[in-house]
Amino acid sequence: MAADTMMAGFPDSKDNLIWDWAAIAKAVPPGTYKLAQDIEDDQEALHCMTGWALSQYSFDRYQQNEEENQNDRILVWPTGSDKIQAQAVSAVGGISLVRNLINTPANHMGPEELAEAAIELAALHDASCTVITGEELLEADYPAIHAVGRASDRDPRLIDLVWGDEDAPKLTLVGKGVVFDSGGLDLKPAGGMKLMKKDMGGSAQALGLASMIMDAGLPVRLRVLIPAVENAVSGNAMRPLDVVDTRKGLTIEIGNTDAEGRVILADALFEAATEQPELIIDFATLTGAARVALGADLPALFCNSNEVAENLLACATTVCDPLWRMPLWKGYNKQVDGKVADLNNAPEGGMGGAITAALFLERFVMDEDGNIPDWMHIDLMAWNLSNRPGRPEGGEAMTIRALFAYLNERYDK
Ligand code: BES
Ligand code: ZN
Ligand code: ZN
């Protein structure tokens, strides 16, 4: 293997360009700055503006005594290109939305508040947003979302945002919206539960990307589907080895109540696929296994189309927003089969857990003839474990700048 092939994908100085600008902004004293030389390259200008602005982000909703004004390192924008400036504003807005949603603690970010955030976003862009709540989920035939969410005092929901020209190519985003994942009856230990306010991180990415798409007026008919639940413990919680119905009709045997994400996504993804959109993208903090495989900063991409995956990964490199492709390895399909039901949500042994989770989801985007629209499944952390310039510890937007670049290439001809 040639040396350059072996090294492909290893971090080099280019992988960090956007955060280098954030580091500069963090290093200088408060004041207004202008670059000595304008940046000619559009991509570099985008890195500069986005990185600089993100370095000023902080989550201060709960702090009364703000000692320092965070927004006091101002940069005179280094480019004349309106389009790039608009893209930077839109990216910073989308990313800040993602971070705020994730950072808001679960006591203030229940299924209702998540729905309100979607409604608020829809109102900004003249989109429609409907919400199916509690028992209505059973009437509307979303039994899996209800089964996972019914144990909480805070009713589960399906959030459904629609925007754009009905005749434009259909793009559907789906995001895991587990506002807190206690693990259910197969309760998580304290260390594993601590960060689980971020288990709605997939839905936050979907809303952040939707915000960027609508801001840019991308010529698509956009739909965002968010199953929003709390995975709680109570007398009516789903139990290990319960069998849960789904919208598709397939039954799921609950091997572990902590594998709740794929159960709610089953109903949402089936609904997404029923419309036969051109492209479905789902985001989820789905498995610990994906984090074991790739670490906290590198989201896993599963995609049924080589062409789509390759184009996305090229965009990811350009905009410094990485993903790593993992296989929808058919050989593991049997592991997803249930013993008494059609499917099992937690295969024995757990090996290849990110892959088996993705194969589980695939069953719900697939139609009766085995056809799947273009589909990306992104299993991500949605959280920074430590502070770095532009990337403070806490909720994080991951992959949405890469996807926005890809969608621009695909749709904005
Ligand atoms: N929300 C978790 C996955 C998770 C944990 C993502 C930590 C990121 C960081 C998910 O609902 C879960 O608990 N999955 C289980 C599945 C298992 C029981 C089959 C897991 O990954 O351990
Ligand atoms: Zn879980
Ligand atoms: Zn979860």
mmCIF file of C-alpha atoms in Angstrom, residues 3-386:
data_model
loop_
_atom_site.group_PDB
_atom_site.id
_atom_site.type_symbol
_atom_site.label_atom_id
_atom_site.label_comp_id
_atom_site.label_asym_id
_atom_site.label_seq_id
_atom_site.Cartn_x
_atom_site.Cartn_y
_atom_site.Cartn_z
ATOM 1 C CA ALA A 3 2.335 5.612 2.001
ATOM 2 C CA ASP A 4 -0.171 8.317 1.080
ATOM 3 C CA THR A 5 -2.977 5.753 1.003
ATOM 4 C CA MET A 6 -2.021 4.437 4.413
ATOM 5 C CA MET A 7 -2.041 7.909 5.837
ATOM 6 C CA ALA A 8 -5.330 8.937 4.243
ATOM 7 C CA GLY A 9 -7.651 10.291 6.900
ATOM 8 C CA PHE A 10 -5.001 10.718 9.579
ATOM 9 C CA PRO A 11 -5.263 14.156 11.140
ATOM 10 C CA ASP A 12 -2.960 16.653 9.542
ATOM 11 C CA SER A 13 -2.796 20.398 9.885
ATOM 12 C CA LYS A 14 -5.715 20.863 7.447
ATOM 13 C CA ASP A 15 -8.139 18.925 9.631
ATOM 14 C CA ASN A 16 -8.133 21.668 12.197
ATOM 15 C CA LEU A 17 -8.287 24.862 10.159
ATOM 16 C CA ILE A 18 -11.605 26.006 11.553
ATOM 17 C CA TRP A 19 -10.474 25.458 15.172
ATOM 18 C CA ASP A 20 -7.163 27.214 14.533
ATOM 19 C CA TRP A 21 -9.186 30.387 13.961
ATOM 20 C CA ALA A 22 -11.054 29.760 17.198
ATOM 21 C CA ALA A 23 -7.706 29.394 18.984
ATOM 22 C CA ILE A 24 -6.536 32.749 17.621
ATOM 23 C CA ALA A 25 -9.751 34.420 18.797
ATOM 24 C CA LYS A 26 -9.319 32.888 22.253
ATOM 25 C CA ALA A 27 -5.677 34.001 22.475
ATOM 26 C CA VAL A 28 -6.155 37.712 21.800
ATOM 27 C CA PRO A 29 -7.373 40.276 24.365
ATOM 28 C CA PRO A 30 -10.878 41.752 24.024
ATOM 29 C CA GLY A 31 -11.173 44.253 21.204
ATOM 30 C CA THR A 32 -12.062 44.658 17.554
ATOM 31 C CA TYR A 33 -9.762 43.048 15.007
ATOM 32 C CA LYS A 34 -9.279 43.219 11.274
ATOM 33 C CA LEU A 35 -7.100 40.821 9.314
ATOM 34 C CA ALA A 36 -4.132 42.552 7.717
ATOM 35 C CA GLN A 37 -4.907 40.769 4.473
ATOM 36 C CA ASP A 38 -8.273 39.718 3.082
ATOM 37 C CA ILE A 39 -8.773 35.978 2.626
ATOM 38 C CA GLU A 40 -9.246 35.134 -1.038
ATOM 39 C CA ASP A 41 -10.305 31.516 -0.646
ATOM 40 C CA ASP A 42 -14.030 31.119 0.162
ATOM 41 C CA GLN A 43 -13.556 27.961 2.208
ATOM 42 C CA GLU A 44 -10.810 29.529 4.278
ATOM 43 C CA ALA A 45 -12.980 32.615 4.853
ATOM 44 C CA LEU A 46 -15.792 30.337 6.010
ATOM 45 C CA HIS A 47 -13.433 28.585 8.442
ATOM 46 C CA CYS A 48 -12.227 31.909 9.740
ATOM 47 C CA MET A 49 -15.654 33.423 10.349
ATOM 48 C CA THR A 50 -17.227 30.253 11.708
ATOM 49 C CA GLY A 51 -14.300 29.335 13.970
ATOM 50 C CA TRP A 52 -13.962 32.876 15.298
ATOM 51 C CA ALA A 53 -17.679 33.176 16.067
ATOM 52 C CA LEU A 54 -17.878 29.729 17.688
ATOM 53 C CA SER A 55 -15.024 30.627 20.017
ATOM 54 C CA GLN A 56 -17.438 33.137 21.609
ATOM 55 C CA TYR A 57 -20.102 30.523 22.375
ATOM 56 C CA SER A 58 -20.931 29.785 25.984
ATOM 57 C CA PHE A 59 -23.926 28.213 27.682
ATOM 58 C CA ASP A 60 -24.743 30.724 30.392
ATOM 59 C CA ARG A 61 -28.491 30.297 30.862
ATOM 60 C CA TYR A 62 -28.062 29.372 34.510
ATOM 61 C CA GLN A 63 -25.325 31.785 35.547
ATOM 62 C CA GLN A 64 -26.361 35.053 37.095
ATOM 63 C CA ASN A 65 -22.915 36.553 37.584
ATOM 64 C CA GLU A 66 -21.370 36.723 34.188
ATOM 65 C CA GLU A 67 -17.975 38.242 34.896
ATOM 66 C CA GLU A 68 -16.770 38.459 31.370
ATOM 67 C CA ASN A 69 -18.696 39.551 28.317
ATOM 68 C CA GLN A 70 -18.117 36.595 26.024
ATOM 69 C CA ASN A 71 -18.813 38.477 22.831
ATOM 70 C CA ASP A 72 -16.086 41.027 23.028
ATOM 71 C CA ARG A 73 -13.556 39.742 20.531
ATOM 72 C CA ILE A 74 -14.965 41.129 17.343
ATOM 73 C CA LEU A 75 -13.622 40.376 13.905
ATOM 74 C CA VAL A 76 -14.277 42.638 10.939
ATOM 75 C CA TRP A 77 -15.414 40.082 8.398
ATOM 76 C CA PRO A 78 -12.635 39.219 6.029
ATOM 77 C CA THR A 79 -14.486 38.641 2.768
ATOM 78 C CA GLY A 80 -16.806 40.417 0.407
ATOM 79 C CA SER A 81 -18.701 37.284 -0.623
ATOM 80 C CA ASP A 82 -22.300 37.640 0.598
ATOM 81 C CA LYS A 83 -22.961 33.961 0.130
ATOM 82 C CA ILE A 84 -20.075 32.896 2.346
ATOM 83 C CA GLN A 85 -20.988 35.430 5.015
ATOM 84 C CA ALA A 86 -24.567 34.183 4.997
ATOM 85 C CA GLN A 87 -23.325 30.590 5.253
ATOM 86 C CA ALA A 88 -21.153 31.435 8.240
ATOM 87 C CA VAL A 89 -24.013 33.213 10.044
ATOM 88 C CA SER A 90 -26.303 30.314 9.293
ATOM 89 C CA ALA A 91 -23.762 27.689 10.453
ATOM 90 C CA VAL A 92 -23.082 29.526 13.702
ATOM 91 C CA GLY A 93 -26.834 29.888 14.303
ATOM 92 C CA GLY A 94 -27.461 26.184 13.595
ATOM 93 C CA ILE A 95 -24.533 25.028 15.729
ATOM 94 C CA SER A 96 -25.482 27.296 18.640
ATOM 95 C CA LEU A 97 -29.016 25.923 18.485
ATOM 96 C CA VAL A 98 -27.678 22.349 18.632
ATOM 97 C CA ARG A 99 -25.430 23.139 21.597
ATOM 98 C CA ASN A 100 -28.127 25.023 23.529
ATOM 99 C CA LEU A 101 -30.656 22.228 23.059
ATOM 100 C CA ILE A 102 -28.204 19.562 24.254
ATOM 101 C CA ASN A 103 -26.769 21.610 27.111
ATOM 102 C CA THR A 104 -30.193 22.393 28.551
ATOM 103 C CA PRO A 105 -30.658 19.903 31.382
ATOM 104 C CA ALA A 106 -33.320 17.226 31.096
ATOM 105 C CA ASN A 107 -35.534 18.855 33.739
ATOM 106 C CA HIS A 108 -35.899 21.815 31.374
ATOM 107 C CA MET A 109 -35.711 19.873 28.115
ATOM 108 C CA GLY A 110 -38.484 17.297 28.134
ATOM 109 C CA PRO A 111 -40.380 16.036 25.066
ATOM 110 C CA GLU A 112 -42.637 19.101 25.319
ATOM 111 C CA GLU A 113 -39.783 21.602 25.359
ATOM 112 C CA LEU A 114 -38.108 19.799 22.467
ATOM 113 C CA ALA A 115 -41.368 20.075 20.529
ATOM 114 C CA GLU A 116 -41.575 23.774 21.417
ATOM 115 C CA ALA A 117 -38.073 24.291 20.049
ATOM 116 C CA ALA A 118 -39.130 22.674 16.761
ATOM 117 C CA ILE A 119 -42.307 24.775 16.628
ATOM 118 C CA GLU A 120 -40.272 27.922 17.259
ATOM 119 C CA LEU A 121 -37.837 27.015 14.478
ATOM 120 C CA ALA A 122 -40.722 26.254 12.112
ATOM 121 C CA ALA A 123 -42.311 29.640 12.865
ATOM 122 C CA LEU A 124 -39.081 31.428 11.934
ATOM 123 C CA HIS A 125 -39.136 29.876 8.480
ATOM 124 C CA ASP A 126 -42.808 29.603 7.651
ATOM 125 C CA ALA A 127 -42.689 25.835 8.037
ATOM 126 C CA SER A 128 -45.481 23.714 9.491
ATOM 127 C CA CYS A 129 -44.958 21.652 12.605
ATOM 128 C CA THR A 130 -47.381 19.098 13.985
ATOM 129 C CA VAL A 131 -46.927 17.128 17.183
ATOM 130 C CA ILE A 132 -48.603 13.837 18.108
ATOM 131 C CA THR A 133 -48.664 13.467 21.892
ATOM 132 C CA GLY A 134 -49.136 10.678 24.444
ATOM 133 C CA GLU A 135 -52.070 8.306 23.787
ATOM 134 C CA GLU A 136 -52.581 9.934 20.381
ATOM 135 C CA LEU A 137 -49.456 8.070 19.326
ATOM 136 C CA LEU A 138 -51.370 4.802 19.677
ATOM 137 C CA GLU A 139 -54.332 6.118 17.674
ATOM 138 C CA ALA A 140 -51.971 7.409 14.989
ATOM 139 C CA ASP A 141 -50.151 4.038 14.927
ATOM 140 C CA TYR A 142 -46.776 4.870 16.463
ATOM 141 C CA PRO A 143 -46.761 2.059 19.023
ATOM 142 C CA ALA A 144 -42.993 1.768 19.447
ATOM 143 C CA ILE A 145 -42.525 5.450 20.308
ATOM 144 C CA HIS A 146 -45.332 5.144 22.840
ATOM 145 C CA ALA A 147 -43.937 1.933 24.379
ATOM 146 C CA VAL A 148 -40.564 3.535 25.087
ATOM 147 C CA GLY A 149 -41.917 6.867 26.291
ATOM 148 C CA ARG A 150 -45.025 5.900 28.262
ATOM 149 C CA ALA A 151 -43.201 5.343 31.596
ATOM 150 C CA SER A 152 -42.377 9.011 31.975
ATOM 151 C CA ASP A 153 -44.678 11.627 33.534
ATOM 152 C CA ARG A 154 -43.774 13.671 30.502
ATOM 153 C CA ASP A 155 -45.698 12.343 27.496
ATOM 154 C CA PRO A 156 -43.812 11.011 24.472
ATOM 155 C CA ARG A 157 -44.253 12.786 21.168
ATOM 156 C CA LEU A 158 -43.666 12.595 17.442
ATOM 157 C CA ILE A 159 -42.576 15.967 16.090
ATOM 158 C CA ASP A 160 -43.127 16.463 12.365
ATOM 159 C CA LEU A 161 -41.816 19.625 10.690
ATOM 160 C CA VAL A 162 -42.383 20.259 6.972
ATOM 161 C CA TRP A 163 -40.926 23.075 4.881
ATOM 162 C CA GLY A 164 -40.400 24.025 1.253
ATOM 163 C CA ASP A 165 -41.966 23.508 -2.138
ATOM 164 C CA GLU A 166 -44.067 20.335 -2.202
ATOM 165 C CA ASP A 167 -42.711 19.512 -5.684
ATOM 166 C CA ALA A 168 -39.022 19.892 -4.808
ATOM 167 C CA PRO A 169 -36.879 16.788 -4.134
ATOM 168 C CA LYS A 170 -37.825 15.309 -0.783
ATOM 169 C CA LEU A 171 -35.203 15.267 1.951
ATOM 170 C CA THR A 172 -36.102 13.848 5.356
ATOM 171 C CA LEU A 173 -34.083 14.231 8.556
ATOM 172 C CA VAL A 174 -34.788 11.963 11.505
ATOM 173 C CA GLY A 175 -33.272 12.507 14.963
ATOM 174 C CA LYS A 176 -33.256 10.438 18.135
ATOM 175 C CA GLY A 177 -34.914 12.600 20.764
ATOM 176 C CA VAL A 178 -34.421 10.749 24.040
ATOM 177 C CA VAL A 179 -34.461 13.680 26.447
ATOM 178 C CA PHE A 180 -32.990 11.518 29.190
ATOM 179 C CA ASP A 181 -31.848 7.905 28.986
ATOM 180 C CA SER A 182 -31.881 6.283 32.411
ATOM 181 C CA GLY A 183 -31.678 2.923 30.636
ATOM 182 C CA GLY A 184 -35.246 2.078 31.674
ATOM 183 C CA LEU A 185 -35.583 -1.055 33.846
ATOM 184 C CA ASP A 186 -32.176 -2.311 32.676
ATOM 185 C CA LEU A 187 -30.949 0.836 34.402
ATOM 186 C CA LYS A 188 -27.629 2.407 33.497
ATOM 187 C CA PRO A 189 -24.963 2.660 36.212
ATOM 188 C CA ALA A 190 -24.245 6.193 37.508
ATOM 189 C CA GLY A 191 -21.223 6.818 35.282
ATOM 190 C CA GLY A 192 -23.077 5.777 32.141
ATOM 191 C CA MET A 193 -26.197 7.742 33.033
ATOM 192 C CA LYS A 194 -24.551 11.019 33.930
ATOM 193 C CA LEU A 195 -24.383 12.576 30.467
ATOM 194 C CA MET A 196 -27.680 11.181 29.232
ATOM 195 C CA LYS A 197 -29.348 14.583 28.897
ATOM 196 C CA LYS A 198 -27.453 14.533 25.610
ATOM 197 C CA ASP A 199 -29.425 11.526 24.332
ATOM 198 C CA MET A 200 -31.575 13.939 22.328
ATOM 199 C CA GLY A 201 -28.373 15.008 20.543
ATOM 200 C CA GLY A 202 -29.527 13.386 17.294
ATOM 201 C CA SER A 203 -32.708 15.454 17.250
ATOM 202 C CA ALA A 204 -30.658 18.567 18.009
ATOM 203 C CA GLN A 205 -28.472 17.877 14.936
ATOM 204 C CA ALA A 206 -31.590 17.415 12.807
ATOM 205 C CA LEU A 207 -32.996 20.770 13.952
ATOM 206 C CA GLY A 208 -29.637 22.527 13.552
ATOM 207 C CA LEU A 209 -29.212 21.236 10.009
ATOM 208 C CA ALA A 210 -32.847 22.074 9.224
ATOM 209 C CA SER A 211 -32.179 25.626 10.387
ATOM 210 C CA MET A 212 -29.214 25.899 8.008
ATOM 211 C CA ILE A 213 -31.183 24.422 5.087
ATOM 212 C CA MET A 214 -34.132 26.757 5.603
ATOM 213 C CA ASP A 215 -31.880 29.787 6.108
ATOM 214 C CA ALA A 216 -30.167 29.033 2.825
ATOM 215 C CA GLY A 217 -33.470 28.385 1.049
ATOM 216 C CA LEU A 218 -32.146 25.134 -0.385
ATOM 217 C CA PRO A 219 -34.487 23.903 -3.136
ATOM 218 C CA VAL A 220 -35.753 20.828 -1.275
ATOM 219 C CA ARG A 221 -38.992 19.769 0.365
ATOM 220 C CA LEU A 222 -37.663 19.241 3.875
ATOM 221 C CA ARG A 223 -39.248 17.060 6.535
ATOM 222 C CA VAL A 224 -37.898 16.601 10.052
ATOM 223 C CA LEU A 225 -39.215 13.725 12.168
ATOM 224 C CA ILE A 226 -38.303 13.546 15.840
ATOM 225 C CA PRO A 227 -39.522 10.850 18.175
ATOM 226 C CA ALA A 228 -39.188 12.608 21.544
ATOM 227 C CA VAL A 229 -39.357 10.476 24.697
ATOM 228 C CA GLU A 230 -37.868 10.064 28.122
ATOM 229 C CA ASN A 231 -36.564 6.541 28.813
ATOM 230 C CA ALA A 232 -37.790 6.356 32.395
ATOM 231 C CA VAL A 233 -38.501 3.804 35.097
ATOM 232 C CA SER A 234 -41.998 3.306 36.503
ATOM 233 C CA GLY A 235 -44.654 0.630 36.981
ATOM 234 C CA ASN A 236 -45.693 0.819 33.346
ATOM 235 C CA ALA A 237 -42.181 0.862 31.885
ATOM 236 C CA MET A 238 -41.463 -1.631 29.098
ATOM 237 C CA ARG A 239 -39.695 -4.725 30.446
ATOM 238 C CA PRO A 240 -36.921 -6.994 29.205
ATOM 239 C CA LEU A 241 -38.424 -9.542 26.786
ATOM 240 C CA ASP A 242 -41.619 -7.547 26.270
ATOM 241 C CA VAL A 243 -42.665 -7.596 22.642
ATOM 242 C CA VAL A 244 -43.368 -4.190 21.131
ATOM 243 C CA ASP A 245 -45.373 -3.506 17.964
ATOM 244 C CA THR A 246 -44.135 -1.079 15.350
ATOM 245 C CA ARG A 247 -45.738 1.108 12.710
ATOM 246 C CA LYS A 248 -44.282 -1.160 10.030
ATOM 247 C CA GLY A 249 -45.952 -4.197 11.587
ATOM 248 C CA LEU A 250 -42.682 -5.890 12.528
ATOM 249 C CA THR A 251 -42.495 -6.905 16.187
ATOM 250 C CA ILE A 252 -39.531 -6.155 18.452
ATOM 251 C CA GLU A 253 -38.427 -8.264 21.392
ATOM 252 C CA ILE A 254 -36.857 -6.018 24.036
ATOM 253 C CA GLY A 255 -33.507 -7.665 24.799
ATOM 254 C CA ASN A 256 -32.532 -4.602 26.802
ATOM 255 C CA THR A 257 -34.648 -1.562 27.659
ATOM 256 C CA ASP A 258 -31.510 0.562 27.320
ATOM 257 C CA ALA A 259 -31.441 -0.043 23.561
ATOM 258 C CA GLU A 260 -34.429 2.317 23.296
ATOM 259 C CA GLY A 261 -33.156 4.579 20.531
ATOM 260 C CA ARG A 262 -33.536 2.062 17.727
ATOM 261 C CA VAL A 263 -37.059 1.233 18.947
ATOM 262 C CA ILE A 264 -38.359 4.806 18.626
ATOM 263 C CA LEU A 265 -36.404 5.355 15.410
ATOM 264 C CA ALA A 266 -38.088 2.252 13.951
ATOM 265 C CA ASP A 267 -41.440 4.056 13.817
ATOM 266 C CA ALA A 268 -39.988 7.388 12.693
ATOM 267 C CA LEU A 269 -37.803 5.879 9.956
ATOM 268 C CA PHE A 270 -40.654 3.767 8.606
ATOM 269 C CA GLU A 271 -42.841 6.852 8.391
ATOM 270 C CA ALA A 272 -39.980 8.717 6.702
ATOM 271 C CA ALA A 273 -39.492 5.962 4.120
ATOM 272 C CA THR A 274 -43.212 5.607 3.351
ATOM 273 C CA GLU A 275 -43.098 8.950 1.553
ATOM 274 C CA GLN A 276 -40.224 7.692 -0.624
ATOM 275 C CA PRO A 277 -37.983 10.715 -0.202
ATOM 276 C CA GLU A 278 -34.851 11.060 -2.313
ATOM 277 C CA LEU A 279 -32.663 11.050 0.755
ATOM 278 C CA ILE A 280 -33.122 10.130 4.417
ATOM 279 C CA ILE A 281 -30.567 11.188 7.017
ATOM 280 C CA ASP A 282 -30.887 10.010 10.581
ATOM 281 C CA PHE A 283 -28.822 11.163 13.560
ATOM 282 C CA ALA A 284 -28.624 9.317 16.847
ATOM 283 C CA THR A 285 -26.552 8.954 19.984
ATOM 284 C CA LEU A 286 -27.335 5.314 19.377
ATOM 285 C CA THR A 287 -24.576 3.073 20.693
ATOM 286 C CA GLY A 288 -21.690 3.059 23.104
ATOM 287 C CA ALA A 289 -20.129 0.642 20.608
ATOM 288 C CA ALA A 290 -19.688 3.389 17.999
ATOM 289 C CA ARG A 291 -17.773 5.418 20.596
ATOM 290 C CA VAL A 292 -15.610 2.443 21.527
ATOM 291 C CA ALA A 293 -14.796 1.946 17.842
ATOM 292 C CA LEU A 294 -14.157 5.558 16.824
ATOM 293 C CA GLY A 295 -13.899 7.636 19.993
ATOM 294 C CA ALA A 296 -15.875 10.709 20.960
ATOM 295 C CA ASP A 297 -14.953 13.047 18.083
ATOM 296 C CA LEU A 298 -15.492 10.802 15.092
ATOM 297 C CA PRO A 299 -19.117 10.015 14.254
ATOM 298 C CA ALA A 300 -19.865 6.760 12.455
ATOM 299 C CA LEU A 301 -21.511 6.949 9.034
ATOM 300 C CA PHE A 302 -23.557 4.058 7.654
ATOM 301 C CA CYS A 303 -24.769 4.544 4.099
ATOM 302 C CA ASN A 304 -26.316 2.245 1.505
ATOM 303 C CA SER A 305 -24.850 4.197 -1.452
ATOM 304 C CA ASN A 306 -21.108 4.319 -2.104
ATOM 305 C CA GLU A 307 -21.481 7.416 -4.245
ATOM 306 C CA VAL A 308 -23.411 9.342 -1.600
ATOM 307 C CA ALA A 309 -20.986 8.267 1.144
ATOM 308 C CA GLU A 310 -17.906 9.201 -0.870
ATOM 309 C CA ASN A 311 -19.276 12.618 -1.757
ATOM 310 C CA LEU A 312 -20.228 13.316 1.838
ATOM 311 C CA LEU A 313 -16.820 12.249 3.132
ATOM 312 C CA ALA A 314 -15.105 14.535 0.629
ATOM 313 C CA CYS A 315 -17.208 17.457 1.905
ATOM 314 C CA ALA A 316 -16.467 16.435 5.502
ATOM 315 C CA THR A 317 -12.737 16.742 4.847
ATOM 316 C CA THR A 318 -13.102 20.114 3.141
ATOM 317 C CA VAL A 319 -15.072 21.661 5.973
ATOM 318 C CA CYS A 320 -13.193 19.953 8.875
ATOM 319 C CA ASP A 321 -16.264 18.129 10.151
ATOM 320 C CA PRO A 322 -15.209 14.482 10.146
ATOM 321 C CA LEU A 323 -17.118 11.205 9.870
ATOM 322 C CA TRP A 324 -15.870 7.662 9.377
ATOM 323 C CA ARG A 325 -17.745 5.111 7.308
ATOM 324 C CA MET A 326 -18.679 1.768 8.846
ATOM 325 C CA PRO A 327 -20.280 -1.174 7.049
ATOM 326 C CA LEU A 328 -23.902 -2.289 6.845
ATOM 327 C CA TRP A 329 -22.421 -5.800 6.963
ATOM 328 C CA LYS A 330 -25.140 -8.191 5.838
ATOM 329 C CA GLY A 331 -23.383 -11.098 7.518
ATOM 330 C CA TYR A 332 -24.558 -9.806 10.889
ATOM 331 C CA ASN A 333 -28.206 -9.521 9.866
ATOM 332 C CA LYS A 334 -29.127 -12.721 11.678
ATOM 333 C CA GLN A 335 -28.025 -11.182 14.971
ATOM 334 C CA VAL A 336 -30.814 -8.656 14.682
ATOM 335 C CA ASP A 337 -33.498 -11.353 14.379
ATOM 336 C CA GLY A 338 -35.624 -12.028 17.450
ATOM 337 C CA LYS A 339 -36.329 -15.376 19.059
ATOM 338 C CA VAL A 340 -40.051 -14.877 19.666
ATOM 339 C CA ALA A 341 -40.519 -11.633 17.707
ATOM 340 C CA ASP A 342 -39.295 -10.453 14.284
ATOM 341 C CA LEU A 343 -36.415 -8.428 15.697
ATOM 342 C CA ASN A 344 -34.369 -8.130 18.866
ATOM 343 C CA ASN A 345 -33.269 -4.665 19.979
ATOM 344 C CA ALA A 346 -30.121 -5.899 21.797
ATOM 345 C CA PRO A 347 -28.232 -8.755 20.138
ATOM 346 C CA GLU A 348 -26.526 -11.209 22.514
ATOM 347 C CA GLY A 349 -22.878 -10.493 23.190
ATOM 348 C CA GLY A 350 -23.003 -6.980 21.779
ATOM 349 C CA MET A 351 -20.101 -7.452 19.374
ATOM 350 C CA GLY A 352 -20.233 -5.066 16.435
ATOM 351 C CA GLY A 353 -22.947 -3.195 18.317
ATOM 352 C CA ALA A 354 -22.897 -0.081 16.124
ATOM 353 C CA ILE A 355 -23.283 -2.256 13.019
ATOM 354 C CA THR A 356 -26.106 -4.397 14.381
ATOM 355 C CA ALA A 357 -27.909 -1.225 15.515
ATOM 356 C CA ALA A 358 -27.586 0.182 11.979
ATOM 357 C CA LEU A 359 -28.835 -3.107 10.468
ATOM 358 C CA PHE A 360 -31.822 -2.957 12.810
ATOM 359 C CA LEU A 361 -32.667 0.539 11.517
ATOM 360 C CA GLU A 362 -32.180 -0.605 7.921
ATOM 361 C CA ARG A 363 -35.127 -3.001 8.288
ATOM 362 C CA PHE A 364 -37.381 0.026 8.757
ATOM 363 C CA VAL A 365 -36.175 2.138 5.825
ATOM 364 C CA MET A 366 -36.401 -0.878 3.508
ATOM 365 C CA ASP A 367 -39.597 -1.484 1.549
ATOM 366 C CA GLU A 368 -41.178 -4.899 0.908
ATOM 367 C CA ASP A 369 -38.996 -5.499 -2.154
ATOM 368 C CA GLY A 370 -35.819 -4.701 -0.235
ATOM 369 C CA ASN A 371 -35.410 -1.251 -1.821
ATOM 370 C CA ILE A 372 -33.991 1.613 0.222
ATOM 371 C CA PRO A 373 -33.875 5.286 -0.733
ATOM 372 C CA ASP A 374 -30.477 6.953 -0.351
ATOM 373 C CA TRP A 375 -29.973 6.702 3.391
ATOM 374 C CA MET A 376 -27.334 7.938 5.803
ATOM 375 C CA HIS A 377 -27.356 6.818 9.415
ATOM 376 C CA ILE A 378 -25.050 8.778 11.698
ATOM 377 C CA ASP A 379 -24.209 7.401 15.149
ATOM 378 C CA LEU A 380 -22.615 10.238 17.092
ATOM 379 C CA MET A 381 -21.520 11.446 20.518
ATOM 380 C CA ALA A 382 -22.986 14.989 20.349
ATOM 381 C CA TRP A 383 -20.734 16.014 23.240
ATOM 382 C CA ASN A 384 -17.251 17.439 23.831
ATOM 383 C CA LEU A 385 -15.600 15.711 26.771
ATOM 384 C CA SER A 386 -13.134 18.558 27.326
#
